[in-house]
Amino acid sequence: MNTLFERIQQHALTAPDAIALSSEQQKLSYQSLVDAVYKRVEQLNQQPQRIFLLQNPDSIAWVIEDLALMLANKVCIPVPPFFSQQQQSYLQKKVSDNKPLPSGTSKVTFTSGSTGEPKGVCLSVENQLNTVAALAERVAEVSVNRHMVIMPLSILLENIAGVYLALWLGAEVLLFKGETLGLKGSSSIHANTFFSALSHYQPDSLILTPALLNALVEGAKRGTIDAKQFKLLAVGGARLSATLERQALTLGLPVVQGYGLSEFSSVVALNAPAAVVPGTVGHPLNHAVVTIRDGGVVVRGNTMLGYWDNPDSWFPSEINTGDLGQFDEDGRLIILGRRKHIIVNAYGRNIDPEWLEAELCSQQAIHQAAVFGDEEIPLTALVVLTSPSTAEQVSSVIYQVNQQLPDYARIQRYVVLKEPFTVSNGLLTGTGRLRRLAIKDAYRVAIDPTTYSSANEVYDDVL
């Protein structure tokens, strides 16, 4: 039973002319969406092919194909638009090899991960719709009318918590091109175009990365956008700084921080919109059981079917996420960072670089930051500036950030980079996460305090 499509059909019965999907050129009602999906299902049922790569540009056609493949019991493999030609060839080869999948696989979501080699997470229909139903319960007090797609549809978070949830709730899904929204890839935004699109199309729901939330905060400060326009701003994909979260909430932006992973069909925990506790990702959703084991976050209840082409991983009872965490006194989850990323300094103190990076990127002068260090290398920040910021401004900004940090976690050196971290140069994943190993390798000379890279400007003693 496909409860999502049953909900869509019910919306079509009660309000057949209500708009389900919108793009620059087209509007599709709920009834028209039902008709289009059924038509495509009939076509799919005539094809012996079992596995389909979903490579349409982000569009209404993408959503129709995705829903139809699910309803026709086919296997859908969304291809991220940011994948390199090599990564796309890798997917093509895996499909052509026709290797076995875990029984019940409906979708294989490939993530670029931290190393660049795609890893296929196999999910069932039940996996995906359990998450949608749990999210709907958590945001039940919010009446969402119009959700705007910001992330690529191939990103599971946008696919499930964005499109599926909006259709479950009977809302309208806005599907516009990146040029319309002022967005390019995962790391570039034309703020004025973005603000104009938000004002013109009036979405009340968005899924944002911290970088995009930072842009909204700046827009709200300048009065370019009205915070009252929004009902739900879910933030995920990377660490959200406490400073940025406080600024957003003070401005009236309805920010709810969440936590999830593809291996659990996206969202695990989410703050309730009416009871946000800053610094936490809220209580686990009702389909998730979360425990802390040796300081690490372990989840069960809606685990993936397994990784494609790795039978040893099939049908796990639980997922050790690799994230460090704890619960507050009321049972809300707090994420403390990735275990493998933790820096141990010369005094034996454990430092999460994502914490420092999030605080740095909450400052208007800094577009991107990557922090490295160890027992011999002092905490060093590689920073990409926002135009027209200067190195002199950054020195002052880092000094201010350091005053909010404990002495052992203060940035001691920073390097101003001439080029940003991007998907195309291999230093950023499609969801905006840093590829730490690639960055460390690319800037190993600048990170090492005993050498100097003439390609960048290095500054010391900014405590």
Coordinates of C-alpha atoms in Angstrom, one line a residue:
M1 CA 0.0 0.0 0.0
N2 CA 1.4 3.4 -1.1
T3 CA 0.1 5.7 1.6
L4 CA 1.7 8.8 -0.1
F5 CA -0.2 8.2 -3.4
E6 CA -3.4 7.5 -1.4
R7 CA -3.0 11.0 0.2
I8 CA -2.4 12.6 -3.2
Q9 CA -5.5 10.9 -4.6
Q10 CA -7.5 12.1 -1.6
H11 CA -6.3 15.7 -2.2
A12 CA -7.4 15.2 -5.9
L13 CA -10.9 14.1 -4.8
T14 CA -11.4 16.9 -2.2
A15 CA -9.7 19.7 -4.2
P16 CA -9.1 18.5 -7.8
D17 CA -8.0 22.0 -9.0
A18 CA -5.6 22.7 -6.1
I19 CA -2.1 23.1 -7.6
A20 CA 0.3 20.3 -6.7
L21 CA 3.4 21.2 -8.8
S22 CA 4.5 24.5 -10.4
S23 CA 7.4 25.5 -12.6
E24 CA 8.2 28.6 -14.7
Q25 CA 6.1 27.2 -17.6
Q26 CA 3.6 24.9 -16.1
K27 CA 1.1 24.3 -13.2
L28 CA -0.2 20.8 -12.5
S29 CA -3.3 20.3 -10.3
Y30 CA -3.5 17.4 -7.9
Q31 CA -6.0 15.6 -10.3
S32 CA -3.7 16.2 -13.2
L33 CA -0.8 14.8 -11.2
V34 CA -2.7 11.7 -10.4
D35 CA -3.6 11.3 -14.1
A36 CA 0.0 11.8 -15.2
V37 CA 1.4 9.4 -12.7
Y38 CA -1.1 6.6 -13.7
K39 CA -0.3 7.2 -17.4
R40 CA 3.4 6.7 -16.8
V41 CA 2.7 3.7 -14.6
E42 CA 0.9 2.0 -17.5
Q43 CA 3.9 2.7 -19.7
L44 CA 6.4 1.3 -17.1
N45 CA 4.3 -1.8 -16.6
Q46 CA 4.9 -2.6 -20.3
Q47 CA 8.6 -2.6 -19.9
P48 CA 10.6 -5.5 -18.6
Q49 CA 13.3 -3.2 -17.4
R50 CA 13.5 -3.2 -13.6
I51 CA 16.1 -0.5 -12.7
F52 CA 15.7 3.1 -14.0
L53 CA 18.2 6.0 -13.7
L54 CA 16.3 9.2 -13.1
Q55 CA 18.3 11.8 -14.9
N56 CA 15.7 14.4 -15.8
P57 CA 16.5 18.0 -14.9
D58 CA 14.9 19.1 -11.6
S59 CA 11.3 19.6 -12.9
I60 CA 7.7 18.5 -12.8
A61 CA 8.7 15.6 -15.0
W62 CA 11.2 14.4 -12.4
V63 CA 8.5 14.2 -9.7
I64 CA 6.1 12.4 -12.0
E65 CA 8.7 9.8 -12.9
D66 CA 9.8 9.3 -9.3
L67 CA 6.2 8.7 -8.1
A68 CA 5.4 6.5 -11.1
L69 CA 8.5 4.3 -10.5
M70 CA 7.5 3.9 -6.9
L71 CA 3.9 2.9 -7.8
A72 CA 5.0 0.5 -10.5
N73 CA 7.4 -1.3 -8.1
K74 CA 10.4 -0.4 -10.2
V75 CA 13.8 0.6 -8.8
C76 CA 14.5 4.3 -9.0
I77 CA 18.1 5.6 -9.0
P78 CA 18.2 9.4 -8.9
V79 CA 21.4 10.7 -10.5
P80 CA 22.7 13.8 -8.8
P81 CA 23.3 16.7 -11.3
F82 CA 26.6 17.5 -9.5
F83 CA 28.1 14.1 -10.2
S84 CA 31.2 14.1 -12.4
Q85 CA 31.2 12.2 -15.7
Q86 CA 33.3 9.6 -14.0
Q87 CA 30.7 9.2 -11.2
Q88 CA 27.9 9.0 -13.7
S89 CA 29.8 6.3 -15.7
Y90 CA 30.2 4.4 -12.4
L91 CA 26.4 4.4 -11.9
Q92 CA 25.8 3.3 -15.5
K93 CA 28.2 0.4 -15.1
K94 CA 26.5 -0.7 -11.8
V95 CA 23.1 -0.7 -13.5
S96 CA 24.4 -2.6 -16.6
D97 CA 26.1 -5.2 -14.4
N98 CA 22.7 -6.0 -13.1
K99 CA 24.1 -7.0 -9.7
P100 CA 21.6 -8.1 -7.0
L101 CA 19.8 -5.7 -4.7
P102 CA 18.3 -6.3 -1.3
S103 CA 14.8 -7.6 -1.6
G104 CA 12.2 -4.8 -1.5
T105 CA 14.5 -2.1 -2.9
S106 CA 12.5 0.8 -4.3
K107 CA 15.1 3.5 -4.4
V108 CA 18.9 3.6 -4.5
T109 CA 20.2 7.0 -3.3
F110 CA 23.8 7.5 -4.2
T111 CA 25.8 9.9 -2.1
S112 CA 29.1 11.4 -3.2
G113 CA 30.4 11.1 0.4
S114 CA 33.7 12.4 1.6
T115 CA 36.0 10.5 -0.8
G116 CA 34.1 11.0 -4.1
E117 CA 33.3 7.3 -4.8
P118 CA 29.5 7.0 -4.8
K119 CA 27.9 4.7 -2.3
G120 CA 24.4 3.3 -3.0
V121 CA 21.9 3.2 -0.1
C122 CA 19.0 0.9 -0.8
L123 CA 15.6 1.9 0.6
S124 CA 12.2 0.4 0.5
V125 CA 8.9 2.2 -0.1
E126 CA 8.2 1.6 3.6
N127 CA 11.5 3.2 4.6
Q128 CA 10.7 6.4 2.6
L129 CA 7.0 6.7 3.7
N130 CA 7.7 6.0 7.3
T131 CA 9.9 9.1 7.3
V132 CA 7.2 11.2 5.5
A133 CA 4.5 10.1 8.0
A134 CA 6.8 10.8 11.0
L135 CA 7.7 14.2 9.7
A136 CA 4.0 15.0 9.0
E137 CA 3.3 14.3 12.7
R138 CA 6.1 16.4 13.9
V139 CA 5.1 19.5 11.9
A140 CA 1.4 19.0 12.3
E141 CA 0.7 22.3 13.9
V142 CA 2.2 24.2 10.9
S143 CA 0.0 24.8 7.9
V144 CA 2.3 24.7 4.9
N145 CA 0.8 26.0 1.7
R146 CA 3.8 26.3 -0.7
H147 CA 7.2 24.6 -0.5
M148 CA 10.0 25.8 -2.7
V149 CA 12.6 23.2 -3.8
I150 CA 16.1 24.6 -3.2
M151 CA 18.3 21.5 -3.1
P152 CA 18.5 19.1 -6.1
L153 CA 15.6 16.6 -6.1
S154 CA 18.1 13.8 -6.1
I155 CA 19.2 14.8 -2.6
L156 CA 17.1 12.5 -0.4
L157 CA 16.4 15.3 2.1
E158 CA 14.7 17.4 -0.5
N159 CA 13.1 14.4 -2.2
I160 CA 11.4 13.1 1.0
A161 CA 11.2 16.0 3.5
G162 CA 10.6 18.5 0.8
V163 CA 8.5 17.1 -2.1
Y164 CA 6.9 14.0 -0.5
L165 CA 6.0 15.8 2.7
A166 CA 4.5 18.8 0.8
L167 CA 2.4 16.5 -1.3
W168 CA 1.4 14.5 1.8
L169 CA 0.1 17.7 3.3
G170 CA -1.6 18.9 0.1
A171 CA 0.7 21.8 -0.4
E172 CA 2.0 23.2 -3.7
V173 CA 5.6 22.4 -4.7
L174 CA 7.5 25.1 -6.5
L175 CA 10.1 23.6 -8.9
F176 CA 12.2 26.4 -10.5
K177 CA 15.6 26.4 -12.2
G178 CA 18.7 27.5 -10.4
E179 CA 18.9 30.6 -12.6
T180 CA 15.5 31.7 -11.5
L181 CA 16.4 31.3 -7.8
G182 CA 19.9 32.8 -8.1
L183 CA 21.5 29.5 -7.1
K184 CA 24.4 27.7 -8.8
G185 CA 25.5 24.3 -7.5
S186 CA 26.0 23.9 -3.8
S187 CA 28.2 26.8 -3.0
S188 CA 27.1 29.9 -5.0
I189 CA 24.2 32.3 -4.5
H190 CA 23.2 35.5 -6.1
A191 CA 21.5 37.0 -3.1
N192 CA 19.4 39.7 -4.8
T193 CA 18.0 37.2 -7.3
F194 CA 17.3 34.7 -4.5
F195 CA 15.5 37.4 -2.4
S196 CA 13.5 38.5 -5.4
A197 CA 12.4 34.9 -6.1
L198 CA 11.3 34.5 -2.5
S199 CA 9.3 37.7 -2.6
H200 CA 7.7 37.0 -5.9
Y201 CA 6.7 33.3 -5.4
Q202 CA 6.0 33.6 -1.7
P203 CA 7.0 30.1 -0.5
D204 CA 6.3 29.5 3.2
S205 CA 8.5 26.4 3.5
L206 CA 12.1 25.8 2.6
I207 CA 14.8 23.2 3.3
L208 CA 18.1 25.1 3.7
T209 CA 21.8 24.5 4.2
P210 CA 23.4 26.8 6.9
A211 CA 24.9 28.9 4.1
L212 CA 21.5 29.6 2.6
L213 CA 20.1 30.4 6.1
N214 CA 23.0 32.8 6.5
A215 CA 21.8 34.5 3.3
L216 CA 18.2 34.7 4.6
V217 CA 19.5 36.2 7.9
E218 CA 21.3 38.9 6.0
G219 CA 18.2 39.6 3.9
A220 CA 16.0 39.8 7.0
K221 CA 18.5 42.2 8.6
R222 CA 18.4 44.5 5.6
G223 CA 14.6 44.3 5.3
T224 CA 15.0 42.7 1.8
I225 CA 12.8 39.8 2.8
D226 CA 10.0 39.5 5.4
A227 CA 10.5 36.8 8.0
K228 CA 6.7 36.6 8.5
Q229 CA 6.4 35.1 5.0
F230 CA 7.8 31.8 6.2
K231 CA 6.2 29.1 8.3
L232 CA 8.8 26.4 8.3
L233 CA 12.6 26.7 7.6
A234 CA 14.2 23.3 8.1
V235 CA 18.0 23.3 8.3
G236 CA 20.2 20.3 7.5
G237 CA 23.1 19.1 5.5
A238 CA 25.8 20.6 7.6
R239 CA 26.6 21.9 11.1
L240 CA 24.5 24.9 12.1
S241 CA 26.3 27.4 14.3
A242 CA 24.7 28.5 17.5
T243 CA 25.4 32.1 16.6
L244 CA 23.5 31.8 13.3
E245 CA 20.7 29.9 14.8
R246 CA 20.2 32.6 17.5
Q247 CA 20.3 35.4 14.9
A248 CA 17.7 33.7 12.8
L249 CA 15.3 33.0 15.7
T250 CA 15.7 36.6 17.0
L251 CA 14.7 37.9 13.5
G252 CA 11.6 35.8 13.6
L253 CA 12.7 33.2 11.0
P254 CA 11.0 29.9 11.9
V255 CA 14.1 27.8 11.9
V256 CA 13.9 24.1 12.9
Q257 CA 17.2 22.2 13.0
G258 CA 17.1 18.5 12.2
Y259 CA 19.4 15.5 11.9
G260 CA 19.4 12.5 9.6
L261 CA 21.3 10.3 7.3
S262 CA 20.5 8.5 4.0
E263 CA 20.9 5.1 5.7
F264 CA 17.8 5.9 7.7
S265 CA 15.9 7.3 4.8
S266 CA 16.8 10.9 5.7
V267 CA 15.4 12.5 8.8
V268 CA 16.0 10.9 12.3
A269 CA 15.2 13.9 14.6
L270 CA 13.7 17.3 14.2
N271 CA 12.8 20.2 16.5
A272 CA 9.1 20.7 16.8
P273 CA 8.2 24.1 15.2
A274 CA 6.4 25.3 18.3
A275 CA 9.0 24.1 20.8
V276 CA 12.4 24.8 19.2
V277 CA 15.4 24.4 21.6
P278 CA 18.5 26.0 20.1
G279 CA 21.6 23.8 20.0
T280 CA 19.6 20.6 19.7
V281 CA 18.1 18.7 16.7
G282 CA 14.9 18.0 18.7
H283 CA 13.5 14.7 19.8
P284 CA 13.8 11.6 17.6
L285 CA 10.8 11.2 15.3
N286 CA 8.4 8.4 16.2
H287 CA 9.9 6.0 13.6
A288 CA 13.3 6.3 15.2
V289 CA 15.0 4.7 18.2
V290 CA 18.2 6.6 19.1
T291 CA 20.7 5.5 21.6
I292 CA 24.1 6.8 22.6
R293 CA 26.8 4.1 22.7
D294 CA 30.4 5.0 23.7
G295 CA 29.5 8.6 22.9
G296 CA 28.3 7.7 19.4
V297 CA 24.8 8.0 17.9
V298 CA 23.2 4.7 17.0
V299 CA 19.8 4.5 15.3
R300 CA 17.3 1.7 14.6
G301 CA 13.7 1.4 13.6
N302 CA 13.8 2.5 10.0
T303 CA 17.2 1.3 8.8
M304 CA 18.1 1.0 5.2
L305 CA 17.9 -2.4 3.4
G306 CA 21.7 -2.2 2.8
Y307 CA 24.4 -0.9 0.4
W308 CA 24.1 -2.0 -3.2
D309 CA 26.7 -4.6 -4.1
N310 CA 27.6 -5.3 -0.5
P311 CA 25.5 -8.3 0.8
D312 CA 27.3 -8.2 4.1
S313 CA 25.6 -4.9 4.8
W314 CA 22.0 -6.1 4.0
F315 CA 19.2 -5.8 6.5
P316 CA 21.0 -4.2 9.4
S317 CA 19.2 -4.0 12.7
E318 CA 20.9 -0.7 13.6
I319 CA 23.2 1.9 12.1
N320 CA 26.2 3.3 13.9
T321 CA 26.2 6.8 12.4
G322 CA 29.7 7.8 13.2
D323 CA 28.4 11.0 14.8
L324 CA 29.0 11.9 18.4
G325 CA 26.0 13.0 20.5
Q326 CA 24.2 13.3 23.7
F327 CA 20.7 13.9 25.0
D328 CA 19.6 17.0 27.0
E329 CA 17.6 16.6 30.2
D330 CA 14.3 16.5 28.2
G331 CA 15.5 13.9 25.7
R332 CA 16.4 16.2 22.8
L333 CA 19.3 15.0 20.7
I334 CA 22.5 17.2 20.5
I335 CA 25.0 16.3 17.8
L336 CA 28.6 16.9 18.8
G337 CA 30.3 16.2 15.5
R338 CA 31.8 13.4 13.4
R339 CA 34.0 11.1 15.4
K340 CA 36.6 10.7 12.6
H341 CA 36.9 14.5 12.2
I342 CA 37.7 15.3 15.8
I343 CA 41.0 17.2 16.2
V344 CA 43.2 16.3 19.2
N345 CA 45.4 19.2 20.0
A346 CA 48.8 19.3 21.8
Y347 CA 47.1 19.4 25.2
G348 CA 44.9 16.4 24.5
R349 CA 41.7 18.4 24.1
N350 CA 39.1 17.1 21.6
I351 CA 37.9 19.8 19.1
D352 CA 35.2 19.4 16.5
P353 CA 36.2 21.4 13.4
E354 CA 32.6 21.6 12.2
W355 CA 31.8 23.6 15.3
L356 CA 34.5 26.2 14.5
E357 CA 33.7 26.2 10.8
A358 CA 30.0 26.9 11.5
E359 CA 30.9 29.8 13.8
L360 CA 33.3 31.3 11.2
C361 CA 30.7 31.0 8.4
S362 CA 28.1 32.7 10.5
Q363 CA 30.1 35.9 10.0
Q364 CA 29.2 37.9 6.9
A365 CA 32.8 38.3 5.8
I366 CA 33.4 34.6 5.5
H367 CA 31.8 32.5 2.8
Q368 CA 33.5 29.1 3.5
A369 CA 35.9 27.8 6.1
A370 CA 37.8 24.5 6.8
V371 CA 39.7 24.0 10.0
F372 CA 42.6 21.7 10.5
G373 CA 45.1 20.9 13.3
D374 CA 46.7 18.2 15.4
E375 CA 49.2 17.8 18.2
E376 CA 51.8 19.7 16.1
I377 CA 49.8 21.9 13.8
P378 CA 47.9 24.8 15.6
L379 CA 44.3 25.3 14.7
T380 CA 44.4 26.7 11.2
A381 CA 41.4 28.0 9.3
L382 CA 41.3 28.0 5.5
V383 CA 38.8 30.7 4.6
V384 CA 37.1 31.9 1.5
L385 CA 35.9 35.5 1.7
T386 CA 32.6 37.0 0.6
S387 CA 33.0 39.9 -1.8
P388 CA 34.1 42.6 -1.1
S389 CA 35.6 41.5 2.2
T390 CA 39.3 42.1 2.9
A391 CA 41.9 40.2 4.8
E392 CA 42.0 43.0 7.4
Q393 CA 38.3 42.5 8.0
V394 CA 38.7 38.8 8.4
S395 CA 41.4 39.2 11.0
S396 CA 39.0 41.3 13.1
V397 CA 36.1 38.8 12.5
I398 CA 38.2 35.8 13.6
Y399 CA 39.3 37.7 16.6
Q400 CA 35.7 38.3 17.5
V401 CA 34.8 34.6 17.0
N402 CA 37.7 33.6 19.1
Q403 CA 36.4 35.6 22.0
Q404 CA 33.3 33.4 22.1
L405 CA 35.3 30.2 22.1
P406 CA 37.2 28.5 24.9
D407 CA 40.9 29.1 24.8
Y408 CA 41.8 25.6 23.6
A409 CA 39.4 25.9 20.5
R410 CA 40.5 29.3 19.3
I411 CA 41.8 29.8 15.7
Q412 CA 45.6 30.5 15.8
R413 CA 46.3 30.9 12.1
Y414 CA 44.2 31.5 9.0
V415 CA 44.8 31.2 5.3
V416 CA 42.9 33.3 2.8
L417 CA 42.2 31.2 -0.3
K418 CA 41.8 32.7 -3.7
E419 CA 39.3 30.0 -4.9
P420 CA 36.2 28.6 -3.2
F421 CA 35.5 25.0 -2.4
T422 CA 33.2 23.7 -5.1
V423 CA 31.8 20.5 -6.5
S424 CA 33.6 21.0 -9.7
N425 CA 37.1 21.3 -8.1
G426 CA 36.4 18.2 -6.0
L427 CA 36.5 20.0 -2.6
L428 CA 32.8 20.0 -1.9
T429 CA 30.1 17.3 -1.9
G430 CA 26.8 18.0 -3.7
T431 CA 25.1 18.8 -0.4
G432 CA 27.7 21.4 0.5
R433 CA 29.9 19.3 2.9
L434 CA 33.6 19.7 2.8
R435 CA 35.7 16.9 1.3
R436 CA 38.3 17.1 4.1
L437 CA 40.8 14.7 2.8
A438 CA 40.9 16.4 -0.6
I439 CA 41.1 19.9 0.9
K440 CA 43.9 18.8 3.2
D441 CA 45.8 17.3 0.3
A442 CA 45.2 20.4 -1.9
Y443 CA 46.4 22.8 0.8
R444 CA 48.8 20.7 2.7
V445 CA 51.6 23.3 2.3
A446 CA 49.5 26.1 3.6
I447 CA 48.2 24.1 6.6
D448 CA 51.7 23.2 7.7
P449 CA 53.1 26.2 9.7
T450 CA 56.7 25.4 8.9
T451 CA 56.1 26.3 5.2
Y452 CA 54.5 29.1 3.3
S453 CA 52.4 28.9 0.1
S454 CA 52.9 31.9 -2.1
A455 CA 49.5 31.2 -3.7
N456 CA 47.7 32.3 -0.5
E457 CA 48.1 34.8 2.3
V458 CA 48.9 33.4 5.7
Y459 CA 48.2 35.2 9.0
D460 CA 49.3 34.1 12.4
D461 CA 48.5 35.0 16.0
V462 CA 44.9 36.0 15.7
L463 CA 44.0 35.0 19.3

